[in-house]
XYZ file of C-alpha atoms in Angstrom:
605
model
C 84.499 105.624 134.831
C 86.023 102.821 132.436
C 87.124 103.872 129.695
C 131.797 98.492 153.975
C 131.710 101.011 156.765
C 133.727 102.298 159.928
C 132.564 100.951 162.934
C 132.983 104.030 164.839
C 130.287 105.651 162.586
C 126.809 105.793 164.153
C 123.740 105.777 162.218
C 120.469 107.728 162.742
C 116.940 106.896 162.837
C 114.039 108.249 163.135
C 113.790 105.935 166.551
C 116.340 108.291 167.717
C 114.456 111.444 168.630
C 111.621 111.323 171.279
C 108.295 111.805 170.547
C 107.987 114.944 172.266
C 110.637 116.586 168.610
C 108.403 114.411 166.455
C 105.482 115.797 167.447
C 103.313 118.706 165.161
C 106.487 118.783 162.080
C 103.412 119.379 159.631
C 101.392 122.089 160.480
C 99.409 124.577 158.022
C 98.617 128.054 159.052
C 96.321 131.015 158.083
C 98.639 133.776 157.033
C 97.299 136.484 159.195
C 98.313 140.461 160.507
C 97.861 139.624 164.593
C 101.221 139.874 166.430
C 101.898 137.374 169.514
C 103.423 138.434 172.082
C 107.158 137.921 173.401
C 106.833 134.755 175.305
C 104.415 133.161 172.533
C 106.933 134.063 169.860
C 109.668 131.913 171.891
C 107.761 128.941 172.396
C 107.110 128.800 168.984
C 110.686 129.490 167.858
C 111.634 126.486 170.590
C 108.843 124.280 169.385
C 110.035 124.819 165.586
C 113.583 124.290 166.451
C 112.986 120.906 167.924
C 110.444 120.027 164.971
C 113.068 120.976 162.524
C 115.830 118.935 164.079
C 113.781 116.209 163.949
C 112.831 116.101 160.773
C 116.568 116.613 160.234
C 117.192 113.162 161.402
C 113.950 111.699 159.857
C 115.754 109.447 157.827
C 119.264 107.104 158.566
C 122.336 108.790 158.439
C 126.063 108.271 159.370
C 127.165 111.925 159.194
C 125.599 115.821 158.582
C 126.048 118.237 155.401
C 125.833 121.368 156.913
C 125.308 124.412 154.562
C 126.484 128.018 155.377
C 125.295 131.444 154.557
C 127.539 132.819 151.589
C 129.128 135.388 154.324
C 129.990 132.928 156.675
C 133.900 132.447 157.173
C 132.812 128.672 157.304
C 131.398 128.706 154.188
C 134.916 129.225 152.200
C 137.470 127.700 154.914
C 137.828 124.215 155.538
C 139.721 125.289 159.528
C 137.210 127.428 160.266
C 134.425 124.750 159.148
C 136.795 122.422 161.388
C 136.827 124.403 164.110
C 132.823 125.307 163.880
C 132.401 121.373 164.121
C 134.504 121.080 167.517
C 132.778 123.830 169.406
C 128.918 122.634 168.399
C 130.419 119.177 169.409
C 131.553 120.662 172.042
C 128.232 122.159 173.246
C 126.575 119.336 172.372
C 128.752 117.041 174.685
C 130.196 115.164 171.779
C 133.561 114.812 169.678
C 132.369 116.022 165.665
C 134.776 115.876 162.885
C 134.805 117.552 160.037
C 135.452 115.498 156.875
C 135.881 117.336 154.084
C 133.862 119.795 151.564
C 131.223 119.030 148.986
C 131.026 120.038 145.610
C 128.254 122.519 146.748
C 130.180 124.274 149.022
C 128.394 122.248 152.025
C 131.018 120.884 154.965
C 130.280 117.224 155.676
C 130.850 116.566 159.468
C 131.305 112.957 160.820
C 128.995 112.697 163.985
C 131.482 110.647 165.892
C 130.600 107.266 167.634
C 128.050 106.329 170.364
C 125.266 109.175 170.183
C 122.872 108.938 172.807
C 119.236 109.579 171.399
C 119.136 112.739 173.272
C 122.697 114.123 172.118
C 121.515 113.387 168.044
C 119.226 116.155 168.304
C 121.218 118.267 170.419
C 123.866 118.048 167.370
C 121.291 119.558 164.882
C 119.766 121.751 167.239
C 123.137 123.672 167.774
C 123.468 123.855 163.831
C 120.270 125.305 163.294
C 120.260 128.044 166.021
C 123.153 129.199 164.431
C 121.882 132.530 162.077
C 124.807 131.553 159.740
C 124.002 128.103 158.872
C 121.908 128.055 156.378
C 120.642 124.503 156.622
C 121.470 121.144 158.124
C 120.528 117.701 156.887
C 121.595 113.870 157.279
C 124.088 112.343 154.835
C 121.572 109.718 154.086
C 122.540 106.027 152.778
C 121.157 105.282 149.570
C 120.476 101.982 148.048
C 119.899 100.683 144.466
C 116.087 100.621 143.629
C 115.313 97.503 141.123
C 112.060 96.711 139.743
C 109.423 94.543 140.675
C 109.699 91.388 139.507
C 106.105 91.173 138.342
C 105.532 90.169 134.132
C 104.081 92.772 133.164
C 105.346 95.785 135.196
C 107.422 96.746 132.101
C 103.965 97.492 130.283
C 102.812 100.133 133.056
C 104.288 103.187 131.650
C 101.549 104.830 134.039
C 103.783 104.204 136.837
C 107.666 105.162 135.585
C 107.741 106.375 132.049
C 109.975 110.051 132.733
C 107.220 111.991 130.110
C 103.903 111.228 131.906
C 104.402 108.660 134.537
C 103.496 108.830 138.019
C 107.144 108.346 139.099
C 105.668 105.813 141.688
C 108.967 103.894 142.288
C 110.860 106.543 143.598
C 108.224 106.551 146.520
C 108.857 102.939 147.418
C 111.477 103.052 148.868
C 110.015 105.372 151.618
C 106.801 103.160 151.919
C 104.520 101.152 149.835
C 101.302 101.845 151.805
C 101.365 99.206 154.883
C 98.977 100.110 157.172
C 96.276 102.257 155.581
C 92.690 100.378 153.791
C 91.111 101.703 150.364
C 88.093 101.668 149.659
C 87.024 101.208 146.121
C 83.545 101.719 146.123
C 82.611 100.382 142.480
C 81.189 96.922 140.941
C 82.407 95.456 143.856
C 85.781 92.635 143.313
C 85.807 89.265 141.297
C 88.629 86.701 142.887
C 91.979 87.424 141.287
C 95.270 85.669 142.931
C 97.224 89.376 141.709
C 94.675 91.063 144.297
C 93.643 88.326 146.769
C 96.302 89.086 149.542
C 95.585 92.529 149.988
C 91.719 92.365 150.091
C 89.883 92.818 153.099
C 86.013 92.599 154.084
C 83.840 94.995 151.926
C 79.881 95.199 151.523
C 77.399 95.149 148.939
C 75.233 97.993 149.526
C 72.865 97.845 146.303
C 69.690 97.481 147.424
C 67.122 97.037 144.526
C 68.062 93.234 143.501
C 67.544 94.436 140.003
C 70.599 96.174 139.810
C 72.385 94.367 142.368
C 71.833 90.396 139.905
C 73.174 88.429 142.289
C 69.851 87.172 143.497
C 69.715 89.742 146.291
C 69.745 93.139 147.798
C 71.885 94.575 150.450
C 74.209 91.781 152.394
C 77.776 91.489 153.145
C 79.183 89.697 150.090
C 80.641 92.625 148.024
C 81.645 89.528 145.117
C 80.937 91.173 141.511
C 78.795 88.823 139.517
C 79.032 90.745 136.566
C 77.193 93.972 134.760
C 76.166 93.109 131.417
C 73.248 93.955 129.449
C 71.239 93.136 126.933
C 70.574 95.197 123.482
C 67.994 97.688 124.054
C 68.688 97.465 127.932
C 70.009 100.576 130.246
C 68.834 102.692 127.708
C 71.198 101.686 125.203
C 70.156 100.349 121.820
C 73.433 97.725 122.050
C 74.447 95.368 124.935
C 77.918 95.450 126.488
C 79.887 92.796 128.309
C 80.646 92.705 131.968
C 83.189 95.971 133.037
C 85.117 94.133 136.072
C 85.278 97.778 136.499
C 86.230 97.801 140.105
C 88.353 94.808 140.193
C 90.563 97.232 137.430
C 90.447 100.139 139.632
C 91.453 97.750 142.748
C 94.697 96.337 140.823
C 96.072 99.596 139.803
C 95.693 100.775 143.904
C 97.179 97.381 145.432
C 97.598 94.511 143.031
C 100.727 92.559 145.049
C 103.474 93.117 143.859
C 107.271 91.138 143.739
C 105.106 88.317 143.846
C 106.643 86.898 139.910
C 103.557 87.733 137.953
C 100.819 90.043 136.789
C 101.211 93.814 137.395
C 102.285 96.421 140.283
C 99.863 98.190 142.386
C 100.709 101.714 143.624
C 100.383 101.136 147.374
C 101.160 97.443 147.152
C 100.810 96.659 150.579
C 97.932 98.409 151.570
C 94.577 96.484 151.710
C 91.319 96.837 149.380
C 87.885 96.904 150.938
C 85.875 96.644 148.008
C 82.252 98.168 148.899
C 79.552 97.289 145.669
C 77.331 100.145 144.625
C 77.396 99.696 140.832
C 75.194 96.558 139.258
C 73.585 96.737 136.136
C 72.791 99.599 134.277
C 74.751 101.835 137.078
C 73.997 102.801 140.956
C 71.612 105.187 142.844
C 72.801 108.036 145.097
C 71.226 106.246 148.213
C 73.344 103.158 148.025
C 76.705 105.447 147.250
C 75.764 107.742 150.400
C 75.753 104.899 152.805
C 78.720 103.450 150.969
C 80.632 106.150 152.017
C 78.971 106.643 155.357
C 80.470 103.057 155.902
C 83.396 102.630 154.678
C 84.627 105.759 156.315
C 83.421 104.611 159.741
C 80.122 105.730 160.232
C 77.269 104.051 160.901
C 74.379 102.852 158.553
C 71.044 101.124 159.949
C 70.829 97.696 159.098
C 74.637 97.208 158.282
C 77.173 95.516 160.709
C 79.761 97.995 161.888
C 82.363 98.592 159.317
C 86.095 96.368 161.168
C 88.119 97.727 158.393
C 87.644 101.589 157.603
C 89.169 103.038 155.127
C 91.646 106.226 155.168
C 91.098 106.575 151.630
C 87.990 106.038 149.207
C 88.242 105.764 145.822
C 85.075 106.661 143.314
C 85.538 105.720 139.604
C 81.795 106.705 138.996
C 79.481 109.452 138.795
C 76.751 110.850 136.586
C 75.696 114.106 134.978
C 74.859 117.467 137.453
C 76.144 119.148 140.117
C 76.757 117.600 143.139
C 73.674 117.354 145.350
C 73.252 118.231 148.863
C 72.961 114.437 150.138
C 76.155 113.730 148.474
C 78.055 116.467 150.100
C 76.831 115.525 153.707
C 78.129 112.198 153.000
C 81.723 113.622 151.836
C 81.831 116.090 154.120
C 81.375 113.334 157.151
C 83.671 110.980 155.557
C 86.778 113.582 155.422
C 85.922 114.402 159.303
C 86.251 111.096 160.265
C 89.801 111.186 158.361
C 89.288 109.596 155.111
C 90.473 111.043 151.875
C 87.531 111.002 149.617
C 89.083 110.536 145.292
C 87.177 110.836 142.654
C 87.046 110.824 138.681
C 86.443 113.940 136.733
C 84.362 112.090 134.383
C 84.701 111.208 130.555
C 82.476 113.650 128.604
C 85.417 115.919 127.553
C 83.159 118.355 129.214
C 83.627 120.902 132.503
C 83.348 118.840 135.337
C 81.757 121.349 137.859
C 78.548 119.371 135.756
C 79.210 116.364 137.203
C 79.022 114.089 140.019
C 81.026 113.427 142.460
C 83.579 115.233 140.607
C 82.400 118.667 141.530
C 82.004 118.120 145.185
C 83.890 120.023 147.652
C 86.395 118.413 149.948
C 86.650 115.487 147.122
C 90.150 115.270 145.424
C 88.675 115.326 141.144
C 91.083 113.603 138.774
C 91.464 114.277 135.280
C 93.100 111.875 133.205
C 96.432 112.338 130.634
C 97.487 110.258 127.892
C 100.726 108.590 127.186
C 102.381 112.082 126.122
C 101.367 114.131 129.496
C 98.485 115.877 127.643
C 94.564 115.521 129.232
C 92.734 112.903 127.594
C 90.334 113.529 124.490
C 88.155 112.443 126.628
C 88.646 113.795 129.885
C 86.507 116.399 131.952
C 88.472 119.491 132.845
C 87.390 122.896 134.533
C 88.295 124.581 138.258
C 86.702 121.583 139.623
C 89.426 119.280 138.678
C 92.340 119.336 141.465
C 95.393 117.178 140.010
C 95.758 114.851 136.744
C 96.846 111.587 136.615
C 97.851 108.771 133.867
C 94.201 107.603 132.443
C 95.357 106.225 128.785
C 94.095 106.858 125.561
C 93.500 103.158 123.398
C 92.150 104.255 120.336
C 95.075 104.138 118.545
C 97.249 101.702 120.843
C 95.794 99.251 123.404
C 99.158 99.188 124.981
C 98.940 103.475 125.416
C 96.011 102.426 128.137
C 95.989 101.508 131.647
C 96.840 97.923 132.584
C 95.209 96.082 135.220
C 93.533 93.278 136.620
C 90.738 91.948 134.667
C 88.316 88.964 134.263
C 87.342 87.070 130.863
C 83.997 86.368 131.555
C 81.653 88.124 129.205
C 78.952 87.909 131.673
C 79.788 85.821 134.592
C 82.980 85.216 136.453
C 85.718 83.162 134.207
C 88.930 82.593 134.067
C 91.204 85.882 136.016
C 92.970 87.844 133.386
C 95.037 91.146 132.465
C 93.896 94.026 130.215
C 94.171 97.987 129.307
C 91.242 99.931 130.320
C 91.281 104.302 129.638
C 89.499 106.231 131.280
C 89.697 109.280 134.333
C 88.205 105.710 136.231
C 91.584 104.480 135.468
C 92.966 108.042 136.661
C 91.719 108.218 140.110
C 92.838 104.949 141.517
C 96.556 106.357 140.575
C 95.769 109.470 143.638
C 93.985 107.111 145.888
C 97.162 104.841 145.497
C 99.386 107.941 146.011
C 96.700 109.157 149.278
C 97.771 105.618 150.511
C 101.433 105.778 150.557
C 101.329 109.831 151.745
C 98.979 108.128 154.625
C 101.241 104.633 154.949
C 104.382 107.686 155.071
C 103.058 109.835 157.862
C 99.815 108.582 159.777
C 99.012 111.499 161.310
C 98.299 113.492 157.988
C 94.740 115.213 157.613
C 92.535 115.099 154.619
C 93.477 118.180 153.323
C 97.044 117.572 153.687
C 97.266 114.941 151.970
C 95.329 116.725 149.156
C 97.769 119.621 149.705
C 100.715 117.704 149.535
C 99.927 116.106 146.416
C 98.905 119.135 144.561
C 101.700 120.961 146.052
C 104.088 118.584 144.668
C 103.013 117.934 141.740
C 104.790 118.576 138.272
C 103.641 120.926 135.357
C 101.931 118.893 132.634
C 104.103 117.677 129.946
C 101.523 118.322 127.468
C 98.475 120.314 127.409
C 95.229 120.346 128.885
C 93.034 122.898 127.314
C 90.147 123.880 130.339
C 92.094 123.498 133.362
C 93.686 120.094 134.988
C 94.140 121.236 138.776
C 97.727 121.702 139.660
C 99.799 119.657 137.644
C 100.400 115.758 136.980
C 100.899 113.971 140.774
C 104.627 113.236 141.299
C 104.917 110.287 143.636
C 108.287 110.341 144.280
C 108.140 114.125 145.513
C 104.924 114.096 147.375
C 106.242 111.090 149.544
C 109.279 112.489 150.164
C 107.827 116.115 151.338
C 105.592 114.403 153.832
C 108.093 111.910 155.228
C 110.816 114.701 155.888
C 113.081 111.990 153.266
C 113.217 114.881 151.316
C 115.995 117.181 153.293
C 113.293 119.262 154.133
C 112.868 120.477 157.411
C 108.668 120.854 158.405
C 106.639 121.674 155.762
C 104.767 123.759 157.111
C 102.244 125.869 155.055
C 101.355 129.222 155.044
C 98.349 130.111 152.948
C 96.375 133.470 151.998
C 92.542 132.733 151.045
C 91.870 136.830 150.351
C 91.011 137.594 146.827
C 92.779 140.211 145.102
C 91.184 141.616 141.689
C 93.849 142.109 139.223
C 92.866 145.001 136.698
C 92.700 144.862 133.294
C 96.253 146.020 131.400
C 97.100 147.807 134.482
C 100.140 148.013 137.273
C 100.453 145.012 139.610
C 99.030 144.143 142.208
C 100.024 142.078 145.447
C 98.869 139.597 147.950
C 101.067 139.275 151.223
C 102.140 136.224 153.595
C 103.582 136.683 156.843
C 105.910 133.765 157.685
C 106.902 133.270 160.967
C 107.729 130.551 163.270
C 110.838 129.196 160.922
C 114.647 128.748 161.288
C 116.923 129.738 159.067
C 116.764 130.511 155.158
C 114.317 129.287 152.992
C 114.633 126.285 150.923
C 115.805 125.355 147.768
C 112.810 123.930 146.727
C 110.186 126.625 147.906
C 106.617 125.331 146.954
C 104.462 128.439 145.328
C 100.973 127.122 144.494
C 98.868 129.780 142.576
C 94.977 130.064 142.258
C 94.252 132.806 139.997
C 91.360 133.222 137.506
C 91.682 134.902 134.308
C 90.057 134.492 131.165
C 93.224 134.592 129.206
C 95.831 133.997 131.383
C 98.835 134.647 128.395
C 98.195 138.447 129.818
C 99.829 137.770 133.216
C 103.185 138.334 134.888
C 103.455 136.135 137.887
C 106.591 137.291 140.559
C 106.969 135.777 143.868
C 108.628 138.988 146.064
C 110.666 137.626 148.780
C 110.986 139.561 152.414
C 113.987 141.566 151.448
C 112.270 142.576 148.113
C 114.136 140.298 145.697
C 111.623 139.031 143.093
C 111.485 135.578 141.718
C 109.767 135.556 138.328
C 107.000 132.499 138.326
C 105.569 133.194 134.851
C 105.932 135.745 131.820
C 103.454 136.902 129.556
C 103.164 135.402 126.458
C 100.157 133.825 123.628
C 98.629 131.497 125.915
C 94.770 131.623 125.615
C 93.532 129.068 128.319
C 91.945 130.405 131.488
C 93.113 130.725 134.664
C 96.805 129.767 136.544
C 95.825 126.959 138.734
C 99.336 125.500 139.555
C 102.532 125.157 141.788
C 106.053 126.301 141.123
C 109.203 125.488 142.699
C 111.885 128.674 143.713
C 115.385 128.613 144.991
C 114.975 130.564 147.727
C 118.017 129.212 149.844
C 119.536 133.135 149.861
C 116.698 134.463 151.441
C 115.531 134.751 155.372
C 112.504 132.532 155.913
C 110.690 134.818 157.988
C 109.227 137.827 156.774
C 106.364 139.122 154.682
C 106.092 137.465 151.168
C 103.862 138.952 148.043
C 102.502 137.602 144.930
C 102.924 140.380 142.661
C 100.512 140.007 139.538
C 100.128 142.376 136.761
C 97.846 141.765 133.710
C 100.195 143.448 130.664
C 97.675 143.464 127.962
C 93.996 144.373 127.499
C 90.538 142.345 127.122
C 90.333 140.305 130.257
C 90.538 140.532 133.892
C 90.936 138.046 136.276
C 91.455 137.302 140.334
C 93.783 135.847 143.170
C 91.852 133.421 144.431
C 94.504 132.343 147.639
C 98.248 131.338 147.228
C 100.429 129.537 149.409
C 103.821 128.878 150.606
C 104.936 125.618 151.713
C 108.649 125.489 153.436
């Protein structure tokens, strides 16, 4: 919807650890009450230690930072640090040094020269089956990031402003989407030299040649030939020019990029299928259902067999009421084939469980937020929506919109051009950008872990969004960096609860457990709490995270805020604390009027 280094120093790569450690680093699990037995219980512990010393070497390193536990003798004293260095080198089979101590407290150990790829992750094994270190990761080498070089990059606030920006170049570094086809399923794509080298074959699947005005109905040209109409047509008592509406949403998901002109795309080298569903006056269901059928890899009669699938679709359209039935099955088919399924929450500053696509299940909803971090005046909102993301707001600035690749043709193709759309349209492609890189980052990622990860790691709003905007504003930078392992972090693995808890009007608390198991070591510093809770005035509730040993970690006070509901994820130091163990969300509703529910929380290490 429109609107210089020593030579004896040997670095590490991910190419350095078999498959065998690489294998299952991501998991998510059911927290549940059934005890395994003994022998279970150690191949799990085995299979987590190898995962985690994998991911511990994820990224290139030359040496280790090893943190203790506050108790440990290691922790305080450089010889005994020394000395702990020699005997894991030792039962490793290799000569470690230690260097010196950090700032932190951490020891930084040299890992000596000549490593086999075997004896790297025998290094961080012995590390992390030690109960007093508390964690071990790679002294990674860091490199300057500059810009792109394209024109107008400095005008796309959307994608590095600090306030409300997507902080997308922090992510490329890590990847920039190679790999891994969108599908923007929209007006279809008018020829622009920003977009040409990323776009791959697409269809047009309108079938009434009335709406399609290109002369025809369904055939294998996806070209956008424009969507004007006249006054009085569409139902509107004024005409409008031609959108280009999905040649804008294409730019902002792969426009190239470095390439000494135009704009930056998100996931600049992935590749755009552009599939046509929207002609004049709009698009029917039937010709979006089979869109999605085949760009996702299934099979439509009558249509050649899709050679480029998609691992994410992007829908910048929709229409008033709930999602239907048909719709669903298409959705539901698409994300079990593997393809992340975004679309916009819609522009009627209205809830968007009303709407279409954007209340569908097992769709990733986008609201949009201005310039300031705040949802749009425009925007849908409600429990539907799942994550916000820049969508502009130009009524008072064009500049405060979304740039992107445009055409100047009123009705037909003209000349290529640049301009600022607003709009949650202009929203969504910023996710299905983001799916891309998470995807490019780690290909063996699921639907809903890539929806996890980027709710999970998103960022609280820097404004306000009055009716709900899913978990936060999408962080690029963070989400790319949890799924990749770049991020020090060693799995993330989730453990989730799904059973609902009531909480009781202006009465004691009450809690919701997790059992973690499975994990080595502490927890980390950067604990991932996502919250589902309904409320009808959420200002009422005290929100504490209880760790194993009973410590609690307060999430949220009480206070005057009157919005409903705590839809969100926070971030806890939990590096003092044992990972496994039983974990609560302790709620308590301190005032009276309302009542509300835990819906499911989750944990991710």
């Amino acid at each position: 919807m429109r609107t210089p280094r020593s030579a004896r120093r040997t670095l590490i790569s991910v190419t350095a650890i078999s498959a065998t450690l690489l294998a299952g680093t991501a998991t998510t699990v059911a927290a549940a009450p059934a005890e395994k037995t003994k022998a279970a219980a150690a191949e799990q512990a085995t299979a987590a230690s190898a995962a985690s010393a994998a991911a511990a070497v994820a990224a290139p390193a030359e040496r280790l930072i090893v943190g203790y536990k506050s108790g440990a003798s290691e922790a305080k004293s450089n010889k005994a640090a020394g000395a702990d260095a020699e005997a894991k080198g030792k039962d490793a089979g290799e000569n470690l040094d230690f260097q010196r101590r950090l700032g932190t407290g951490a020891a930084l150990v040299d890992l000596g020269k000549k490593l086999s790829k075997a004896a790297v992750a025998d290094v961080v094994a012995e590390y992390q089956a030690d109960p007093q270190v508390a964690y071990v990761v790679p002294d990674r080498l860091n490199k300057p990031l500059a810009d792109p070089n394209d024109t107008e990059y400095s005008k796309q606030w959307d994608l590095f402003e600090s306030t409300a920006g997507m902080r997308v170049p922090g992510a490329w570094g890590t990847t920039t989407g190679s790999g891994v086809t969108v599908a923007v399923i929209d007006t279809g794509y008018v020829a622009h030299s920003d977009l040409a080298a990323n776009i791959v074959g697409g269809y047009d699947f309108i079938a009434d040649p009335a709406v399609a005005v290109d002369g025809n109905g369904r055939d294998s040209n996806p070209a956008d030939p424009g969507d004007w109409y006249a006054d009085g047509e569409c139902g509107q008592p004024e005409g409008s020019t031609s959108s280009w509406h999905g040649t804008h949403v294409a730019g902002t998901v792969a426009a190239a990029t470095n390439n000494g002109k135009g704009i930056a795309g998100i996931a600049y080298n992935a590749k755009i299928s552009p599939v046509r569903v929207l002609g004049k006056c709009g698009g029917y269901d039937s010709d979006i259902i089979d869109a999605i059928t085949w760009a996702s890899g299934g099979t439509v009669s009558g249509v050649p067999a899709n050679t480029n699938v998609a691992k994410v679709i992007n829908m910048s359209l929709g229409g008033g009421g709930a999602c239907t039935s048909a719709t669903q099955t298409a959705i539901n088919n698409a994300v079990n084939r593997g393809t992340t399924v975004v679309v916009a929450a819609g522009n009627s500053n209205a809830n968007a469980a009303n709407f279409s696509p954007a209340s569908c299940n097992n769709v990733v909803s986008v609201a949009a937020l201005n310039r300031a971090g705040s949802r749009t005046y425009y925007s849908n909102f409600g429990s539907t929506v799942d994550i916000a993301a820049p969508g502009g707001e130009t009524r008072t600035t064009t500049a405060n919109g979304i740039l992107s690749t445009l055409n100047s043709g009123a009705q037909g193709p003209s000349s290529e051009s640049y301009d600022y759309y607003q709009g949650t349209s202009m929203a969504a492609p910023h996710i299905a950008g983001l799916a891309a890189l998470a995807k490019s980052a780690k290909s063996s990622l699921t639907p809903a872990q890539i929806e996890s990860a980027i709710k999970t790691n998103s960022r609280a709003l820097p404004g306000t969004c009055s009716g709900g905007c899913g978990a936060g504003l999408a962080d690029a930078a963070k989400t790319v960096q949890a799924v990749s392992g770049s991020d020090g972090s060693t799995g993330g693995t989730t453990f989730t609860s799904t059973s609902a808890v009531s909480i009781p009007d202006n009465s004691s608390s009450v809690e919701s457990p997790i059992a973690v198991t499975g994990r080595t070591g502490n927890a980390p510093s950067a604990l991932q709490v996502g919250v589902d809770i309904t409320h009808t005035y959420r200002g009422d509730l005290v929100i504490d995270l209880i760790a194993p040993d009973g410590t609690a970690y307060r999430l949220k006070s009480s206070g005057s805020d009157s919005a409903d509901d705590v839809k969100t994820t926070y971030t806890v130091n939990a590096s003092s604390e044992t990972a496994n163990g039983t974990w609560k969300l302790r709620v308590q509703d301190v005032a009276s009027a309302d009542t509300g529910r835990i819906n499911s929380w989750k944990l991710t290490f």
